Short mmCIF file of C-alpha atoms and ligand atoms in Angstrom, two decimals:
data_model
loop_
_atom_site.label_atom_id
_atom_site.label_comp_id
_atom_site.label_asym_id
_atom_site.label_seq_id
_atom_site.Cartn_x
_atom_site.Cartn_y
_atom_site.Cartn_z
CA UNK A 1 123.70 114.81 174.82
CA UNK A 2 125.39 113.67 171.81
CA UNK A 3 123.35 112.83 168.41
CA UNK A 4 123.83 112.36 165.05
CA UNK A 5 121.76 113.69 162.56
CA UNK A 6 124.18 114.73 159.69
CA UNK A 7 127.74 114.64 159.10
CA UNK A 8 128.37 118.54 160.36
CA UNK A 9 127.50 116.70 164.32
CA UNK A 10 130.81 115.19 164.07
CA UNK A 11 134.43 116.58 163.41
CA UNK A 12 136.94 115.17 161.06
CA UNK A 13 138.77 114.28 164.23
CA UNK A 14 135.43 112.38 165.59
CA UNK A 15 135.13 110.22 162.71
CA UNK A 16 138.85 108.65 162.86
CA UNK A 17 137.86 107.86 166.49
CA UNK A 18 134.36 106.18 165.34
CA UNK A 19 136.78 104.70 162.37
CA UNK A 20 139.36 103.10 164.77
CA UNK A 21 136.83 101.65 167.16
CA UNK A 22 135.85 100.59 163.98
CA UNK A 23 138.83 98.59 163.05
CA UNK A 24 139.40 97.53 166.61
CA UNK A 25 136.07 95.65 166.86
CA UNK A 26 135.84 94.44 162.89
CA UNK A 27 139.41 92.61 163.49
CA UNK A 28 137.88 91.02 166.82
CA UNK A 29 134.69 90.24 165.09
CA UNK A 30 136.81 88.35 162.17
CA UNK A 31 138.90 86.86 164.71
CA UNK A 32 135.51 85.26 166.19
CA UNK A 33 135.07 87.69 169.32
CA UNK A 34 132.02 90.05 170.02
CA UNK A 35 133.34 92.34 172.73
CA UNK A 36 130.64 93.30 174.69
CA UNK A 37 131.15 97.15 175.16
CA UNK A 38 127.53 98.45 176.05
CA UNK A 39 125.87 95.75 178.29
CA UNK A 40 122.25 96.09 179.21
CA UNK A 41 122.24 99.45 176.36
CA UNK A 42 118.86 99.79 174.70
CA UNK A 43 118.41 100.37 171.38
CA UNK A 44 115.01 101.85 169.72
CA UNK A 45 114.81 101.88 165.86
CA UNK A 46 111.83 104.16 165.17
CA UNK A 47 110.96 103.56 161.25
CA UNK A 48 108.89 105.16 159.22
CA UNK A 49 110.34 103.69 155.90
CA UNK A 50 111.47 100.58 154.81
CA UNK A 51 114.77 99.06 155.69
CA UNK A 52 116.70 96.07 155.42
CA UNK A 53 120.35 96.87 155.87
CA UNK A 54 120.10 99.94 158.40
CA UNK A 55 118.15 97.99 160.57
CA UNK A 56 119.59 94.53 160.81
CA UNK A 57 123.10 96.32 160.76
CA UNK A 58 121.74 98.24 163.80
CA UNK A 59 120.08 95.15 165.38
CA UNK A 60 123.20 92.67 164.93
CA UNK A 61 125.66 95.32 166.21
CA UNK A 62 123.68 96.03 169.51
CA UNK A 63 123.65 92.38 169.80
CA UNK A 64 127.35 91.97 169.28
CA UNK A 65 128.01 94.88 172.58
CA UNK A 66 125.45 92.98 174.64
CA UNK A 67 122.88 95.42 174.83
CA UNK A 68 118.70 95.27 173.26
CA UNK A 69 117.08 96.43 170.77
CA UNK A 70 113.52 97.05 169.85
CA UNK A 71 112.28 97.46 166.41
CA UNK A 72 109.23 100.52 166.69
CA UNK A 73 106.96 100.47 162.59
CA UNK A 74 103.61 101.14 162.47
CA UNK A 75 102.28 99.87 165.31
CA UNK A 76 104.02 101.89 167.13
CA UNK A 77 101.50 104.77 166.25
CA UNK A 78 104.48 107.19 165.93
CA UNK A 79 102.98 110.61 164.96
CA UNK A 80 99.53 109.32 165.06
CA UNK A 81 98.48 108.46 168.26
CA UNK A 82 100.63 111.39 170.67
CA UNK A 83 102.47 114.32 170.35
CA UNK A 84 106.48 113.62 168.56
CA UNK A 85 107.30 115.22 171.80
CA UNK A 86 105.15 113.05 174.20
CA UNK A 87 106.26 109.85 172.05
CA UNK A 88 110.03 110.80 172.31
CA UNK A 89 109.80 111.39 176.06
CA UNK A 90 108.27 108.57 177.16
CA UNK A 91 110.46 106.33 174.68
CA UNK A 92 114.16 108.10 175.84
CA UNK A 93 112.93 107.09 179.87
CA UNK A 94 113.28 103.77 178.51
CA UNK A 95 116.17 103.18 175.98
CA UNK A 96 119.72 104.68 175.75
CA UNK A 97 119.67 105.54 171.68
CA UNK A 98 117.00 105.89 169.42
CA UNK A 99 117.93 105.25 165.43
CA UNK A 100 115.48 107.54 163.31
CA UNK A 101 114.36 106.85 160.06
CA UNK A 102 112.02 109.25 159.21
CA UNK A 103 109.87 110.48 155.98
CA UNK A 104 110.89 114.12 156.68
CA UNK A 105 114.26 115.25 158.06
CA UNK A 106 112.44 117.66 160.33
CA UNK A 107 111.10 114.59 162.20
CA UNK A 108 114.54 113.57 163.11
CA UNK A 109 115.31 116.90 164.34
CA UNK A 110 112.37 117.18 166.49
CA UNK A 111 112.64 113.67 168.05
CA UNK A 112 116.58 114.90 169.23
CA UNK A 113 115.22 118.30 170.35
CA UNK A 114 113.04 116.18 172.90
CA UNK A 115 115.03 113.26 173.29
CA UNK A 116 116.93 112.22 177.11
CA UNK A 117 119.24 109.44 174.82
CA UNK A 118 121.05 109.72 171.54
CA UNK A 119 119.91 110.17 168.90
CA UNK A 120 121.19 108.79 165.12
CA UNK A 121 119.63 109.20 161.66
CA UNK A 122 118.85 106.06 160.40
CA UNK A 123 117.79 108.33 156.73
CA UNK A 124 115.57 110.80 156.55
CA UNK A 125 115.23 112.89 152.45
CA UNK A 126 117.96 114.93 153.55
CA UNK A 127 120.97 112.87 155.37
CA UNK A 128 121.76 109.22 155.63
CA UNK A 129 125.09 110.31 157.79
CA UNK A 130 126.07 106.33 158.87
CA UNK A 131 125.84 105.36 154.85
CA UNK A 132 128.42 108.09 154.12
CA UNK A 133 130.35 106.61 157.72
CA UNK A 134 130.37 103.08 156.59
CA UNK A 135 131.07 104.23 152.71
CA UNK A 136 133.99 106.22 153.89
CA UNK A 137 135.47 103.29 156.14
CA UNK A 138 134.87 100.66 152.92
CA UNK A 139 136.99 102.75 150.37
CA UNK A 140 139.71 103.56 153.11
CA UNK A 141 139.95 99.93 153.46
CA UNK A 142 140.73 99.62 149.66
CA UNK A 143 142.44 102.67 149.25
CA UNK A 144 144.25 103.85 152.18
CA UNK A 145 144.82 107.53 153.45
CA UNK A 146 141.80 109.12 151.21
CA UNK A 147 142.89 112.26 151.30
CA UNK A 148 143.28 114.17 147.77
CA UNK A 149 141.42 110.84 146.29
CA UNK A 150 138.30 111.71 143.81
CA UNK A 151 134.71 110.27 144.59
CA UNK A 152 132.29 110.44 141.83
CA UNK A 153 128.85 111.02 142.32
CA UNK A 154 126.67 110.10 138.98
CA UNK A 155 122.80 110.47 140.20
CA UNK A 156 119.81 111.74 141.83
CA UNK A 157 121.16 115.22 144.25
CA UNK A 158 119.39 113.50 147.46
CA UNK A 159 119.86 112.22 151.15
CA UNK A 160 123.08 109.99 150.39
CA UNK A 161 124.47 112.56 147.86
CA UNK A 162 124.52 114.86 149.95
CA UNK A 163 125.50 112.93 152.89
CA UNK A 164 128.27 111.66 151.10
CA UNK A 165 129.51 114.97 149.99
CA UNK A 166 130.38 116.09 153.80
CA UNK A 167 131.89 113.53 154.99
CA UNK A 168 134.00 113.39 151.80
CA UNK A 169 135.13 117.06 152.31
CA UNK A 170 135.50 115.91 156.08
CA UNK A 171 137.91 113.27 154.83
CA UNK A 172 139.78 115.78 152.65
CA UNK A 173 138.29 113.34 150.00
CA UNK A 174 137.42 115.65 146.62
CA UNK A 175 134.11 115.02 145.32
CA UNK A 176 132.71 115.42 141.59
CA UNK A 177 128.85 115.52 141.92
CA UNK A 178 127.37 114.98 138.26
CA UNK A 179 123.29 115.24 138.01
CA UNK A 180 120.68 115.79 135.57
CA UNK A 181 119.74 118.93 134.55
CA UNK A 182 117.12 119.84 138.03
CA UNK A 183 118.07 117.05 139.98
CA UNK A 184 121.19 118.55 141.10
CA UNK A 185 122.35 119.05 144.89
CA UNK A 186 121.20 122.85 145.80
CA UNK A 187 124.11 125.24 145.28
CA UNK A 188 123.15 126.19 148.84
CA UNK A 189 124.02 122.70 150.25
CA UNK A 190 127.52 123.12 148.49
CA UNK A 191 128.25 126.38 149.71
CA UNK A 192 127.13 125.07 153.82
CA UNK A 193 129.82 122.47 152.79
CA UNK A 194 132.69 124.69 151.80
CA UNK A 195 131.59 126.74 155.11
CA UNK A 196 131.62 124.69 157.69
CA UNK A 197 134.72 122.67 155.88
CA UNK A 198 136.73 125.52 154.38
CA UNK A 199 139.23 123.15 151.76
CA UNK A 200 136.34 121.52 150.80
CA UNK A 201 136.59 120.16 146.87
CA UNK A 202 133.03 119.82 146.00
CA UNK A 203 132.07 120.42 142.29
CA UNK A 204 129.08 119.92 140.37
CA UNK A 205 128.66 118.83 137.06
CA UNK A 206 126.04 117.51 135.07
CA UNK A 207 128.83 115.61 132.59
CA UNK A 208 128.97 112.10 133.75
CA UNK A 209 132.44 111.70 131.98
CA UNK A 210 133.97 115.22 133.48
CA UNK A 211 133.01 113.64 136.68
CA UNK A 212 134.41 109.86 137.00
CA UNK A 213 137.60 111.01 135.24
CA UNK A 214 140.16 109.90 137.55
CA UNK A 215 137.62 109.19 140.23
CA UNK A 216 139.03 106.63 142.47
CA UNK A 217 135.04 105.49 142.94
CA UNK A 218 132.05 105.84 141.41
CA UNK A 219 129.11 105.73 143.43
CA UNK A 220 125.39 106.14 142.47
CA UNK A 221 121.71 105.65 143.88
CA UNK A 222 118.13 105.09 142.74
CA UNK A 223 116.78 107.37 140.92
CA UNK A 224 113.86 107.60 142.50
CA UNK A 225 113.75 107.53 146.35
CA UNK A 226 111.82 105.97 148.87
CA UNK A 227 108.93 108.49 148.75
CA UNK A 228 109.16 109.53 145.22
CA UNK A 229 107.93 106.61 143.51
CA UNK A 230 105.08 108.97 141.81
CA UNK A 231 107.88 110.68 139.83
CA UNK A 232 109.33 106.85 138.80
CA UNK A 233 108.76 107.07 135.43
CA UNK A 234 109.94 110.94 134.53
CA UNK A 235 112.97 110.20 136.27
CA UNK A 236 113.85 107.06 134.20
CA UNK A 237 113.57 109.44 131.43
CA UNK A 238 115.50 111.93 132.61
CA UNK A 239 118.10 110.00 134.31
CA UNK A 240 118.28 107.65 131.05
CA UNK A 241 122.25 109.01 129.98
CA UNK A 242 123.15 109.13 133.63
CA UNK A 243 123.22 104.96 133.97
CA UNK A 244 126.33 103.48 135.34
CA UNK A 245 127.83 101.80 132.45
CA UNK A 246 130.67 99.69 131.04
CA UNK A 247 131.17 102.51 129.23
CA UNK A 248 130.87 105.07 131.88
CA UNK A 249 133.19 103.31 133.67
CA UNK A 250 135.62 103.05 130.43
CA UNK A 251 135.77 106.82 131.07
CA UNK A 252 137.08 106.10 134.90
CA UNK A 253 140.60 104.70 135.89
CA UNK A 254 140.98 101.14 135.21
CA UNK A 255 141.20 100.32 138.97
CA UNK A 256 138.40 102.82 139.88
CA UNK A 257 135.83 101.31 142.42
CA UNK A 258 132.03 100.93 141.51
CA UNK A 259 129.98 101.66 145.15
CA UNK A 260 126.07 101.99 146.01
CA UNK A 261 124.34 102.08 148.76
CA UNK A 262 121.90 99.42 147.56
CA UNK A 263 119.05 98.83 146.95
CA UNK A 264 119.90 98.66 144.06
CA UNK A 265 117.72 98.95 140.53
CA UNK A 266 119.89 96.57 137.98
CA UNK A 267 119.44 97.87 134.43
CA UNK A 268 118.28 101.45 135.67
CA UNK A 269 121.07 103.73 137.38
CA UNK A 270 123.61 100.85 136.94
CA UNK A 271 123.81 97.33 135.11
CA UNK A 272 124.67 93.91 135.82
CA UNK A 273 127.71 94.13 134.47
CA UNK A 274 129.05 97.05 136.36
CA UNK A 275 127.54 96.02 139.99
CA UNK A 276 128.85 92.13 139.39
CA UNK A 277 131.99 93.45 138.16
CA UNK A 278 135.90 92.89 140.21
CA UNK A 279 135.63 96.64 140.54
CA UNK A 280 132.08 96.86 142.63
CA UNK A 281 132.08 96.61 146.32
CA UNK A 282 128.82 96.93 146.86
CA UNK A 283 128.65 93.65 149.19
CA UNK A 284 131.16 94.35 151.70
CA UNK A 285 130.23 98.36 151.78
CA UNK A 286 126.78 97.18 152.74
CA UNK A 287 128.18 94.46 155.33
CA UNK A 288 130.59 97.55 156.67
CA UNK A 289 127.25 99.93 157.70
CA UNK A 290 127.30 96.96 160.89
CA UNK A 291 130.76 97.41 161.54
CA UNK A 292 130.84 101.63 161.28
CA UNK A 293 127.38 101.44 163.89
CA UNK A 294 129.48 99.85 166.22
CA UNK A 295 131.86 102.53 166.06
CA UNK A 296 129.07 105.05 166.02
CA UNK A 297 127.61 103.26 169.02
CA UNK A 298 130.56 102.71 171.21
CA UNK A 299 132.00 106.67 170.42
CA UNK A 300 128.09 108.20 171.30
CA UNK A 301 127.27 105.37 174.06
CA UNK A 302 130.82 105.10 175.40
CA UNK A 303 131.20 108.40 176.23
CA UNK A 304 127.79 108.92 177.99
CA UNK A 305 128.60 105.79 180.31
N1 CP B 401 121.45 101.41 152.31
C1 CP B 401 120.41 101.33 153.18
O1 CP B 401 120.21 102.18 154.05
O2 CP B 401 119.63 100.23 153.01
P1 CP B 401 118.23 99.96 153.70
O3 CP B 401 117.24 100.93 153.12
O4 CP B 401 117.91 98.53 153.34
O5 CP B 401 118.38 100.14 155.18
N1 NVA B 402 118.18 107.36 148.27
C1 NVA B 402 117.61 106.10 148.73
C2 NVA B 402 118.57 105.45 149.67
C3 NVA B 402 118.10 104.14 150.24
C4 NVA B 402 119.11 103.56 151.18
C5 NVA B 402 116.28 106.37 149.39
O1 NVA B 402 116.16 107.34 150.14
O2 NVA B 402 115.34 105.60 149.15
#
């Protein structure tokens, strides 16, 4: 059984198959056709955080293939009322993939260890592996072939960081990671990176300038997560010369690309100007995570039929 938990589930080779089902579906969806690829598939999203794009991405797509899908919050009782491993059998007898969003990236893990269906990380503090999928796909659309392109990473070290960081080295995408002083992505995370994906360009900075210069994209993220809203108001002070800017993005290339993987908090890690601006594609990166999934779906599903 196939599942996705992080990036290092899935080769280089893997991801331009998820990419061109990708574009083979996206151009039939534009063209006003929903091919129905996984009929009768069930689809669990078990949530323990909140969501709007991850799930109604996941929701429309499994819609869009003709299969179900079943949204499991709180009243679920996940963790609370059984065993992860009593929960996770019961719920794979019934449904082909379950999407994982979970507080702790060990809960992810454990729900695949048990699981009979697929399982795909919907975010946990550690991964967000279809963001970094769907991010990928957007800039390739703008870009082309993004191999020996420059991503720039000006923010918090966490899930989508680091996320983002494999499946740029899986790309052959370099990638300058610039973070305050402690909130920087472990050096131990960036060596696993350059081991598992030996030409791996990963650096880490904490000069926001050093990084976006000639970044072909500059991407950044709350700085506080979902979970760490007790630490909100330290980390607006020491995030407070890590915003994206107009004048951060002076120090880019004039065509560079502004990307985030939203929500967004206007006037903290970036401002209106920047995530309005000709050079953000924030909108249609967001509306790609439905697009990717389907990809993701159809190459984990597909296979298993
Ligand atoms: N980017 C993202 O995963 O958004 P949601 O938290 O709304 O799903
Ligand atoms: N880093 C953010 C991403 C939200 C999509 C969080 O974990 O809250």
């Amino acid at each position: 059984m196939r599942h996705l938990i992080t990036l290092d589930d899935v080769s280089s080779a893997e991801i331009e198959r998820i990419y061109a089902i990708t574009e083979d579906l996206k151009t039939k969806f534009l063209a006003g056709v929903r091919e129905p690829l996984l009929p009768g598939r069930m689809m669990a999203l078990l949530f323990e955080k909140q969501s709007l794009r991850t799930r109604v991405s996941f929701e429309s797509c499994m819609t869009h293939l003709g299969g179900g899908s079943i949204m499991l919050g709180d009243d679920a009782g996940f963790g609370k009322r059984e065993s992860i491993a009593d929960f996770t059998r019961v719920l794979s007898e019934m449904v082909d993939v379950i999407v994982v969003r979970s507080k702790k990236h060990n809960t992810v893990a454990e729900v695949a260890k048990y699981s009979k269906a697929a399982v795909v990380n919907g975010l946990t503090d550690e991964a967000h592996p279809c963001q970094a999928l769907a991010d990928l796909y957007t800039l390739r659309e703008h870009c082309g072939d993004l191999s020996g392109r420059k991503m720039a990473w000006v923010g918090d070290g966490n899930n989508v960081a680091m996320s983002l960081a494999r499946g740029c080295a899986k790309v052959g995408m370099s990638v300058s990671l610039c973070s305050p002083p402690g909130y920087e992505i472990a050096d131990e995370f960036v060596a696993s990176v350059k081991q598992r994906t030996p030409n791996a360009d990963v650096t880490v900075t904490n000069d926001p300038k050093e990084a976006v210069a000639g970044a072909d994209a500059v991407y950044t993220d709350v700085w506080a997560s979902m979970g760490q809203e007790a630490e909100q108001a330290r980390r607006r002070a020491d995030f407070s010369t890590y915003q994206v800017n107009a004048h951060l993005m002076a120090a880019a290339p004039n065509d560079s690309l502004f990307m985030h993987c939203l929500p967004a908090k206007r006037g903290e890690e970036v401002t209106d100007e920047v995530i309005d601006s000709p050079q953000s594609i924030v909108v249609p990166q967001a509306g790609n995570r439905m697009h990717v999934q389907k990809g993701i779906l159809v190459w984990l599903l597909g296979s298993q039929a």
